[in-house]
Amino acid sequence: MAKIVERRVCAEMDGGFVVFLIGMRVNKPWKVWKWLPVATAMPNMLIELGKQPELGLLHAENHFGFPNVTVTQYWKSFEALEAYAKARDKAHLPAWQAFNKAIASNGDVGIWHETYVIEPGRYENIYNNMPPYGLGAVGRIVDAVGGRQAARQRVKGKVAA
């Protein structure tokens, strides 16, 4: 288990990055043969990405809450995320094709994703009594003091009042 940082901190990144949320929803739990292949595809992708950091995944966290599963991913760029999604020799594209062949829009399993391209200085975060988590597991951890005390300050004053 990661060590708890027992103070108020925030995470900072040099340059931009991408937050990618991806998930599935089991709509028909009794159809295990439909949702199990979908559920096992993501761990295989994360293992592949973990072994090849040059592909651009910085960090991923799983969130389980039946019937939903969500993975929060941090990527170095949209280009890296898109290249992985389209790569014929990586795990994603065959899994996506298998999903479309076996399930598509029949309602058995739902899938979704959201992509957020984050510009430098256009984000904020705070952690208190937490191990490195979320962007804190990717970025540089700094004390939330002085110009980092308030959310508006952490966004570097670029938000209109």
Short mmCIF file of C-alpha atoms in Angstrom, two decimals:
data_model
loop_
_atom_site.label_atom_id
_atom_site.label_comp_id
_atom_site.label_asym_id
_atom_site.label_seq_id
_atom_site.Cartn_x
_atom_site.Cartn_y
_atom_site.Cartn_z
CA MET A 1 0.00 0.00 0.00
CA ALA A 2 1.28 3.47 -0.89
CA LYS A 3 2.43 5.73 1.92
CA ILE A 4 -0.02 8.43 3.01
CA VAL A 5 1.19 12.00 2.54
CA GLU A 6 0.09 13.57 5.83
CA ARG A 7 -0.25 17.16 4.66
CA ARG A 8 -2.14 19.22 2.14
CA VAL A 9 -0.53 18.88 -1.28
CA CYS A 10 -1.33 19.28 -4.96
CA ALA A 11 0.11 17.82 -8.13
CA GLU A 12 1.63 19.76 -10.98
CA MET A 13 2.53 18.65 -14.49
CA ASP A 14 5.00 20.12 -16.93
CA GLY A 15 3.02 20.76 -20.10
CA GLY A 16 -0.35 19.41 -21.12
CA PHE A 17 -1.78 15.93 -20.72
CA VAL A 18 -4.95 13.93 -21.38
CA VAL A 19 -7.46 12.51 -18.94
CA PHE A 20 -9.28 9.56 -20.48
CA LEU A 21 -12.26 8.01 -18.70
CA ILE A 22 -13.42 4.67 -20.04
CA GLY A 23 -15.94 2.26 -18.70
CA MET A 24 -18.44 -0.51 -19.16
CA ARG A 25 -21.84 -1.24 -17.69
CA VAL A 26 -23.23 -4.74 -17.26
CA ASN A 27 -26.83 -4.34 -18.42
CA LYS A 28 -27.75 -8.03 -18.34
CA PRO A 29 -25.79 -9.70 -15.52
CA TRP A 30 -27.04 -13.19 -16.38
CA LYS A 31 -25.32 -12.99 -19.79
CA VAL A 32 -21.86 -13.61 -18.38
CA TRP A 33 -20.61 -14.89 -21.75
CA LYS A 34 -21.34 -11.42 -23.18
CA TRP A 35 -19.87 -9.11 -20.54
CA LEU A 36 -16.94 -11.20 -19.29
CA PRO A 37 -14.88 -10.79 -22.49
CA VAL A 38 -15.49 -7.03 -22.33
CA ALA A 39 -14.50 -6.93 -18.64
CA THR A 40 -11.27 -8.86 -19.24
CA ALA A 41 -10.18 -6.82 -22.26
CA MET A 42 -9.22 -3.71 -20.29
CA PRO A 43 -6.84 -5.43 -17.84
CA ASN A 44 -5.02 -6.94 -20.83
CA MET A 45 -4.67 -3.48 -22.38
CA LEU A 46 -3.42 -1.98 -19.11
CA ILE A 47 -0.84 -4.74 -18.74
CA GLU A 48 0.35 -4.12 -22.30
CA LEU A 49 0.52 -0.36 -21.72
CA GLY A 50 2.33 -0.82 -18.41
CA LYS A 51 5.02 -2.88 -20.11
CA GLN A 52 5.45 -0.28 -22.88
CA PRO A 53 5.55 3.21 -21.29
CA GLU A 54 6.68 4.66 -24.62
CA LEU A 55 3.04 4.23 -25.80
CA GLY A 56 2.09 7.18 -23.61
CA LEU A 57 -0.05 5.93 -20.72
CA LEU A 58 1.16 7.70 -17.58
CA HIS A 59 -1.14 6.13 -14.98
CA ALA A 60 -4.47 4.30 -14.64
CA GLU A 61 -6.86 3.68 -11.75
CA ASN A 62 -9.77 1.24 -11.70
CA HIS A 63 -13.09 2.02 -10.04
CA PHE A 64 -15.60 -0.78 -9.45
CA GLY A 65 -19.24 -0.25 -8.53
CA PHE A 66 -21.48 -2.93 -9.98
CA PRO A 67 -22.92 -2.72 -12.59
CA ASN A 68 -20.34 -0.12 -13.64
CA VAL A 69 -16.58 -0.30 -14.05
CA THR A 70 -14.55 2.81 -14.84
CA VAL A 71 -10.86 3.31 -15.52
CA THR A 72 -9.36 6.77 -15.17
CA GLN A 73 -6.30 7.07 -17.36
CA TYR A 74 -3.70 9.81 -17.69
CA TRP A 75 -1.93 10.05 -21.05
CA LYS A 76 0.99 12.17 -22.21
CA SER A 77 -1.01 13.38 -25.25
CA PHE A 78 -4.12 12.87 -27.34
CA GLU A 79 -1.89 11.71 -30.19
CA ALA A 80 -0.48 8.90 -28.04
CA LEU A 81 -3.96 7.82 -26.94
CA GLU A 82 -5.27 7.86 -30.51
CA ALA A 83 -2.24 6.00 -31.86
CA TYR A 84 -2.76 3.24 -29.29
CA ALA A 85 -6.48 3.01 -30.04
CA LYS A 86 -5.81 2.57 -33.78
CA ALA A 87 -2.70 0.35 -33.62
CA ARG A 88 -3.36 -2.96 -35.36
CA ASP A 89 -0.61 -4.71 -33.39
CA LYS A 90 -1.88 -3.68 -29.91
CA ALA A 91 -4.66 -5.09 -27.70
CA HIS A 92 -7.26 -2.32 -28.11
CA LEU A 93 -8.24 -2.60 -31.76
CA PRO A 94 -8.93 -6.37 -31.74
CA ALA A 95 -10.93 -5.97 -28.51
CA TRP A 96 -12.97 -3.15 -30.06
CA GLN A 97 -13.61 -5.22 -33.18
CA ALA A 98 -14.64 -8.25 -31.07
CA PHE A 99 -17.04 -6.07 -29.06
CA ASN A 100 -18.67 -4.76 -32.24
CA LYS A 101 -19.00 -8.27 -33.65
CA ALA A 102 -20.38 -9.91 -30.49
CA ILE A 103 -22.43 -7.10 -28.92
CA ALA A 104 -22.50 -3.83 -30.89
CA SER A 105 -25.77 -2.13 -29.90
CA ASN A 106 -27.79 -5.12 -28.63
CA GLY A 107 -28.02 -3.73 -25.07
CA ASP A 108 -26.24 -6.54 -23.20
CA VAL A 109 -23.18 -4.47 -22.25
CA GLY A 110 -22.71 -0.72 -22.37
CA ILE A 111 -19.36 0.91 -23.03
CA TRP A 112 -18.34 4.55 -22.98
CA HIS A 113 -15.40 6.91 -22.87
CA GLU A 114 -14.69 10.60 -22.40
CA THR A 115 -11.47 12.36 -23.38
CA TYR A 116 -10.26 15.61 -21.85
CA VAL A 117 -7.27 17.40 -23.34
CA ILE A 118 -5.78 19.48 -20.53
CA GLU A 119 -3.72 22.55 -21.32
CA PRO A 120 -0.86 23.60 -19.05
CA GLY A 121 -2.15 25.44 -16.00
CA ARG A 122 -5.83 24.69 -16.81
CA TYR A 123 -6.46 22.18 -14.03
CA GLU A 124 -6.37 22.04 -10.28
CA ASN A 125 -6.34 19.36 -7.61
CA ILE A 126 -5.90 18.94 -3.89
CA TYR A 127 -4.99 15.96 -1.71
CA ASN A 128 -4.90 15.80 2.08
CA ASN A 129 -3.94 12.68 4.03
CA MET A 130 -3.88 10.65 0.82
CA PRO A 131 -1.33 8.43 -0.83
CA PRO A 132 -0.39 9.59 -4.33
CA TYR A 133 -3.69 9.31 -6.21
CA GLY A 134 -5.08 10.46 -9.56
CA LEU A 135 -2.91 13.18 -11.03
CA GLY A 136 -0.91 13.00 -7.81
CA ALA A 137 0.33 9.57 -8.90
CA VAL A 138 1.59 11.09 -12.16
CA GLY A 139 2.64 14.65 -11.46
CA ARG A 140 5.06 16.35 -9.16
CA ILE A 141 3.70 16.59 -5.59
CA VAL A 142 4.09 20.05 -4.04
CA ASP A 143 2.82 21.54 -0.80
CA ALA A 144 -0.46 23.43 -1.18
CA VAL A 145 0.80 26.62 0.44
CA GLY A 146 1.25 30.21 -0.69
CA GLY A 147 0.06 30.56 -4.28
CA ARG A 148 -1.29 27.00 -4.21
CA GLN A 149 -3.74 27.40 -1.29
CA ALA A 150 -6.95 28.02 -3.26
CA ALA A 151 -8.41 26.33 -6.33
CA ARG A 152 -8.31 29.56 -8.34
CA GLN A 153 -4.63 30.01 -7.52
CA ARG A 154 -3.85 26.44 -8.56
CA VAL A 155 -5.48 27.11 -11.93
CA LYS A 156 -2.91 29.91 -12.16
CA GLY A 157 -5.44 32.74 -12.40
CA LYS A 158 -6.49 31.81 -15.95
CA VAL A 159 -10.16 31.38 -15.08
CA ALA A 160 -12.36 34.45 -15.62
CA ALA A 161 -13.87 35.85 -12.44
#
